[in-house]
GROMACS .gro file of C-alpha atoms in nm:
model
  249
    1UNK     CA    1  13.538 -14.545   6.802
    2UNK     CA    2  13.377 -14.732   7.087
    3UNK     CA    3  13.212 -14.415   7.206
    4UNK     CA    4  13.060 -14.366   6.862
    5UNK     CA    5  12.923 -14.719   6.864
    6UNK     CA    6  12.790 -14.670   7.214
    7UNK     CA    7  12.620 -14.345   7.115
    8UNK     CA    8  12.462 -14.503   6.807
    9UNK     CA    9  12.350 -14.796   7.016
   10UNK     CA   10  12.183 -14.567   7.270
   11UNK     CA   11  12.018 -14.370   6.989
   12UNK     CA   12  11.891 -14.694   6.833
   13UNK     CA   13  11.759 -14.811   7.171
   14UNK     CA   14  11.582 -14.477   7.216
   15UNK     CA   15  11.403 -14.522   6.884
   16UNK     CA   16  11.294 -14.870   6.983
   17UNK     CA   17  11.164 -14.738   7.315
   18UNK     CA   18  10.947 -14.479   7.140
   19UNK     CA   19  10.807 -14.746   6.910
   20UNK     CA   20  10.743 -14.975   7.204
   21UNK     CA   21  10.571 -14.693   7.391
   22UNK     CA   22  10.351 -14.612   7.092
   23UNK     CA   23  10.259 -14.979   7.061
   24UNK     CA   24  10.169 -15.000   7.429
   25UNK     CA   25   9.956 -14.687   7.403
   26UNK     CA   26   9.779 -14.830   7.099
   27UNK     CA   27   9.712 -15.154   7.287
   28UNK     CA   28   9.572 -14.965   7.587
   29UNK     CA   29   9.353 -14.751   7.361
   30UNK     CA   30   9.218 -15.061   7.186
   31UNK     CA   31   9.156 -15.230   7.519
   32UNK     CA   32   8.969 -14.924   7.647
   33UNK     CA   33   8.755 -14.921   7.332
   34UNK     CA   34   8.669 -15.287   7.383
   35UNK     CA   35   8.583 -15.228   7.749
   36UNK     CA   36   8.366 -14.927   7.660
   37UNK     CA   37   8.184 -15.131   7.396
   38UNK     CA   38   8.128 -15.409   7.648
   39UNK     CA   39   7.992 -15.160   7.902
   40UNK     CA   40   7.761 -15.010   7.639
   41UNK     CA   41   7.643 -15.361   7.550
   42UNK     CA   42   7.581 -15.440   7.917
   43UNK     CA   43   7.385 -15.116   7.958
   44UNK     CA   44   7.180 -15.196   7.648
   45UNK     CA   45   7.103 -15.543   7.783
   46UNK     CA   46   7.003 -15.392   8.118
   47UNK     CA   47   6.779 -15.138   7.944
   48UNK     CA   48   6.608 -15.411   7.742
   49UNK     CA   49   6.556 -15.615   8.058
   50UNK     CA   50   6.409 -15.323   8.253
   51UNK     CA   51   6.189 -15.211   7.964
   52UNK     CA   52   6.063 -15.566   7.920
   53UNK     CA   53   6.002 -15.593   8.293
   54UNK     CA   54   5.815 -15.264   8.304
   55UNK     CA   55   5.631 -15.291   7.973
   56UNK     CA   56   5.265 -15.199   7.980
   57UNK     CA   57   5.005 -15.464   8.047
   58UNK     CA   58   4.637 -15.434   8.123
   59UNK     CA   59   4.580 -15.261   8.456
   60UNK     CA   60   4.397 -15.495   8.691
   61UNK     CA   61   4.379 -15.280   9.002
   62UNK     CA   62   4.496 -14.955   9.157
   63UNK     CA   63   4.644 -14.965   9.505
   64UNK     CA   64   4.699 -14.703   9.770
   65UNK     CA   65   4.953 -14.429   9.692
   66UNK     CA   66   5.308 -14.466   9.823
   67UNK     CA   67   5.505 -14.159   9.931
   68UNK     CA   68   5.860 -14.171   9.795
   69UNK     CA   69   5.954 -13.807   9.851
   70UNK     CA   70   5.805 -13.470   9.938
   71UNK     CA   71   5.859 -13.129   9.786
   72UNK     CA   72   5.809 -12.765   9.873
   73UNK     CA   73   5.505 -12.720   9.649
   74UNK     CA   74   5.181 -12.916   9.651
   75UNK     CA   75   5.163 -12.917   9.271
   76UNK     CA   76   5.425 -13.054   9.037
   77UNK     CA   77   5.522 -13.345   8.815
   78UNK     CA   78   5.773 -13.628   8.815
   79UNK     CA   79   5.843 -13.865   8.527
   80UNK     CA   80   6.075 -14.119   8.366
   81UNK     CA   81   6.178 -14.170   8.004
   82UNK     CA   82   5.976 -14.471   7.881
   83UNK     CA   83   6.231 -14.533   7.604
   84UNK     CA   84   6.520 -14.550   7.851
   85UNK     CA   85   6.742 -14.321   7.641
   86UNK     CA   86   6.789 -14.083   7.934
   87UNK     CA   87   6.849 -14.378   8.165
   88UNK     CA   88   6.610 -14.653   8.264
   89UNK     CA   89   6.618 -14.546   8.630
   90UNK     CA   90   6.651 -14.168   8.584
   91UNK     CA   91   6.374 -13.953   8.730
   92UNK     CA   92   6.285 -13.595   8.633
   93UNK     CA   93   6.089 -13.349   8.846
   94UNK     CA   94   5.919 -13.015   8.774
   95UNK     CA   95   5.795 -12.832   9.082
   96UNK     CA   96   5.479 -12.621   9.095
   97UNK     CA   97   5.241 -12.555   8.803
   98UNK     CA   98   5.444 -12.261   8.670
   99UNK     CA   99   5.821 -12.235   8.637
  100UNK     CA  100   6.123 -12.288   8.414
  101UNK     CA  101   6.333 -12.551   8.595
  102UNK     CA  102   6.351 -12.929   8.561
  103UNK     CA  103   6.577 -13.146   8.778
  104UNK     CA  104   6.718 -13.490   8.700
  105UNK     CA  105   6.794 -13.763   8.956
  106UNK     CA  106   6.992 -14.078   8.878
  107UNK     CA  107   6.741 -14.310   9.047
  108UNK     CA  108   6.469 -14.331   9.311
  109UNK     CA  109   6.718 -14.353   9.599
  110UNK     CA  110   6.884 -14.029   9.487
  111UNK     CA  111   6.542 -13.866   9.457
  112UNK     CA  112   6.455 -13.969   9.812
  113UNK     CA  113   6.789 -13.837   9.937
  114UNK     CA  114   6.747 -13.511   9.745
  115UNK     CA  115   7.071 -13.562   9.548
  116UNK     CA  116   7.023 -13.376   9.219
  117UNK     CA  117   7.217 -13.510   8.921
  118UNK     CA  118   7.149 -13.215   8.688
  119UNK     CA  119   6.940 -12.899   8.681
  120UNK     CA  120   6.807 -12.757   8.354
  121UNK     CA  121   6.692 -12.399   8.301
  122UNK     CA  122   6.422 -12.409   8.035
  123UNK     CA  123   6.408 -12.148   7.755
  124UNK     CA  124   6.039 -12.076   7.825
  125UNK     CA  125   5.820 -12.107   8.134
  126UNK     CA  126   5.579 -12.398   8.161
  127UNK     CA  127   5.210 -12.404   8.249
  128UNK     CA  128   5.047 -12.691   8.436
  129UNK     CA  129   5.179 -13.029   8.548
  130UNK     CA  130   5.127 -13.231   8.230
  131UNK     CA  131   5.484 -13.250   8.094
  132UNK     CA  132   5.655 -13.570   7.976
  133UNK     CA  133   6.007 -13.690   7.897
  134UNK     CA  134   6.009 -13.900   7.580
  135UNK     CA  135   6.352 -14.012   7.464
  136UNK     CA  136   6.604 -13.727   7.488
  137UNK     CA  137   6.327 -13.466   7.481
  138UNK     CA  138   6.112 -13.287   7.735
  139UNK     CA  139   5.768 -13.184   7.607
  140UNK     CA  140   5.573 -12.922   7.801
  141UNK     CA  141   5.306 -12.655   7.764
  142UNK     CA  142   5.464 -12.315   7.704
  143UNK     CA  143   5.310 -12.068   7.947
  144UNK     CA  144   5.033 -11.841   7.816
  145UNK     CA  145   5.059 -11.977   7.461
  146UNK     CA  146   4.915 -12.243   7.230
  147UNK     CA  147   5.253 -12.413   7.191
  148UNK     CA  148   5.412 -12.731   7.321
  149UNK     CA  149   5.786 -12.691   7.370
  150UNK     CA  150   6.017 -12.972   7.258
  151UNK     CA  151   6.338 -12.932   7.460
  152UNK     CA  152   6.651 -13.138   7.394
  153UNK     CA  153   6.790 -13.263   7.726
  154UNK     CA  154   7.121 -13.364   7.565
  155UNK     CA  155   7.204 -13.034   7.398
  156UNK     CA  156   6.998 -12.823   7.643
  157UNK     CA  157   6.846 -12.635   7.352
  158UNK     CA  158   6.498 -12.563   7.218
  159UNK     CA  159   6.428 -12.822   6.949
  160UNK     CA  160   6.083 -12.718   6.826
  161UNK     CA  161   5.753 -12.549   6.913
  162UNK     CA  162   5.440 -12.748   6.830
  163UNK     CA  163   5.134 -12.535   6.758
  164UNK     CA  164   4.812 -12.671   6.912
  165UNK     CA  165   4.593 -12.401   6.764
  166UNK     CA  166   4.428 -12.313   7.095
  167UNK     CA  167   4.527 -12.164   7.429
  168UNK     CA  168   4.515 -12.412   7.716
  169UNK     CA  169   4.459 -12.126   7.960
  170UNK     CA  170   4.130 -12.042   7.791
  171UNK     CA  171   4.021 -12.406   7.767
  172UNK     CA  172   4.064 -12.524   8.122
  173UNK     CA  173   3.724 -12.688   8.185
  174UNK     CA  174   3.566 -12.585   8.515
  175UNK     CA  175   3.866 -12.611   8.745
  176UNK     CA  176   4.009 -12.275   8.640
  177UNK     CA  177   4.377 -12.369   8.672
  178UNK     CA  178   4.670 -12.242   8.471
  179UNK     CA  179   4.650 -12.525   8.220
  180UNK     CA  180   4.412 -12.809   8.154
  181UNK     CA  181   4.628 -12.988   7.903
  182UNK     CA  182   4.822 -13.307   7.972
  183UNK     CA  183   5.085 -13.476   7.760
  184UNK     CA  184   5.099 -13.855   7.770
  185UNK     CA  185   5.301 -14.134   7.610
  186UNK     CA  186   5.207 -14.491   7.524
  187UNK     CA  187   5.321 -14.758   7.276
  188UNK     CA  188   5.180 -14.548   6.991
  189UNK     CA  189   5.381 -14.237   7.078
  190UNK     CA  190   5.302 -13.889   7.209
  191UNK     CA  191   4.954 -13.756   7.286
  192UNK     CA  192   4.809 -13.429   7.410
  193UNK     CA  193   4.487 -13.453   7.611
  194UNK     CA  194   4.292 -13.131   7.640
  195UNK     CA  195   3.949 -12.987   7.693
  196UNK     CA  196   3.736 -12.716   7.546
  197UNK     CA  197   3.472 -12.530   7.741
  198UNK     CA  198   3.311 -12.472   7.403
  199UNK     CA  199   3.257 -12.848   7.364
  200UNK     CA  200   3.041 -12.902   7.673
  201UNK     CA  201   3.359 -12.960   7.874
  202UNK     CA  202   3.435 -13.277   7.680
  203UNK     CA  203   3.782 -13.423   7.648
  204UNK     CA  204   3.979 -13.428   7.323
  205UNK     CA  205   4.287 -13.635   7.239
  206UNK     CA  206   4.538 -13.529   6.975
  207UNK     CA  207   4.818 -13.745   6.833
  208UNK     CA  208   5.153 -13.569   6.782
  209UNK     CA  209   5.407 -13.678   6.523
  210UNK     CA  210   5.740 -13.636   6.704
  211UNK     CA  211   5.932 -13.635   6.374
  212UNK     CA  212   5.741 -13.360   6.196
  213UNK     CA  213   5.650 -13.192   6.529
  214UNK     CA  214   5.285 -13.137   6.448
  215UNK     CA  215   4.939 -13.259   6.546
  216UNK     CA  216   4.831 -13.520   6.292
  217UNK     CA  217   4.487 -13.622   6.422
  218UNK     CA  218   4.237 -13.525   6.692
  219UNK     CA  219   3.953 -13.723   6.848
  220UNK     CA  220   3.661 -13.565   7.035
  221UNK     CA  221   3.564 -13.796   7.321
  222UNK     CA  222   3.236 -13.836   7.503
  223UNK     CA  223   3.404 -13.818   7.844
  224UNK     CA  224   3.326 -13.514   8.055
  225UNK     CA  225   3.631 -13.414   8.255
  226UNK     CA  226   3.520 -13.131   8.476
  227UNK     CA  227   3.652 -13.304   8.788
  228UNK     CA  228   3.948 -13.511   8.672
  229UNK     CA  229   4.287 -13.387   8.787
  230UNK     CA  230   4.515 -13.615   8.586
  231UNK     CA  231   4.493 -13.810   8.262
  232UNK     CA  232   4.728 -14.072   8.119
  233UNK     CA  233   4.728 -14.304   7.818
  234UNK     CA  234   4.839 -14.666   7.810
  235UNK     CA  235   4.794 -14.907   7.519
  236UNK     CA  236   4.544 -14.664   7.363
  237UNK     CA  237   4.339 -14.675   7.685
  238UNK     CA  238   4.264 -14.343   7.853
  239UNK     CA  239   4.289 -14.353   8.233
  240UNK     CA  240   4.122 -14.076   8.432
  241UNK     CA  241   4.179 -13.988   8.796
  242UNK     CA  242   3.854 -13.839   8.921
  243UNK     CA  243   3.896 -13.571   9.183
  244UNK     CA  244   4.155 -13.672   9.439
  245UNK     CA  245   4.004 -13.997   9.560
  246UNK     CA  246   3.881 -14.219   9.278
  247UNK     CA  247   3.990 -14.366   8.947
  248UNK     CA  248   3.787 -14.422   8.630
  249UNK     CA  249   3.918 -14.629   8.337
   0.00000   0.00000   0.00000
């Protein structure tokens, strides 16, 4: 009789232990969720702070270049996501003016040390050095075509192909490079800056709707860009680097 009571008591204790264990696991899970939410909130606050700190203002002067890192090729591009979705300190590099690889670095220190965070193999080769990262997407000129590729860096898949209606290899001004098209981002969104040798080598700027993935408007500018090597947009102001030594705004 006592053994039966003892057995029932142990069985009852075992049930209580399972319930207690489940309760403890639930508490730990809830605590982890709260900690994760707090970390996400802290990251969001940090992103807002950095974006506010780095937000565009009128450029007053241009100083001497600073060398942060060197690469195998003379040509190439490096960029950050202005929206901070891919990380406010993350840096992306694309070496050479023709290839299909983009590398991500967690911050400038990792870039200097050559510590790659992630390497992406692109679905199509790129032309030129005018690519941009905008949010979770990489936009670049698809080699030998009239298309801009929209590549999702999260899913590592092709998101869309935006038709420009002209081949950047046949509209390369007087330099004769692989591509004379640059993508740029400002507060108004995504732009493509390009030239036509049929327009007296004048520069054109086209606005791209990143939701419908199409060119919605194009402006023909009076600026002749036969010498400029790089073009960027900031607060609807076009900045031109003339040759390798000077800057025109």
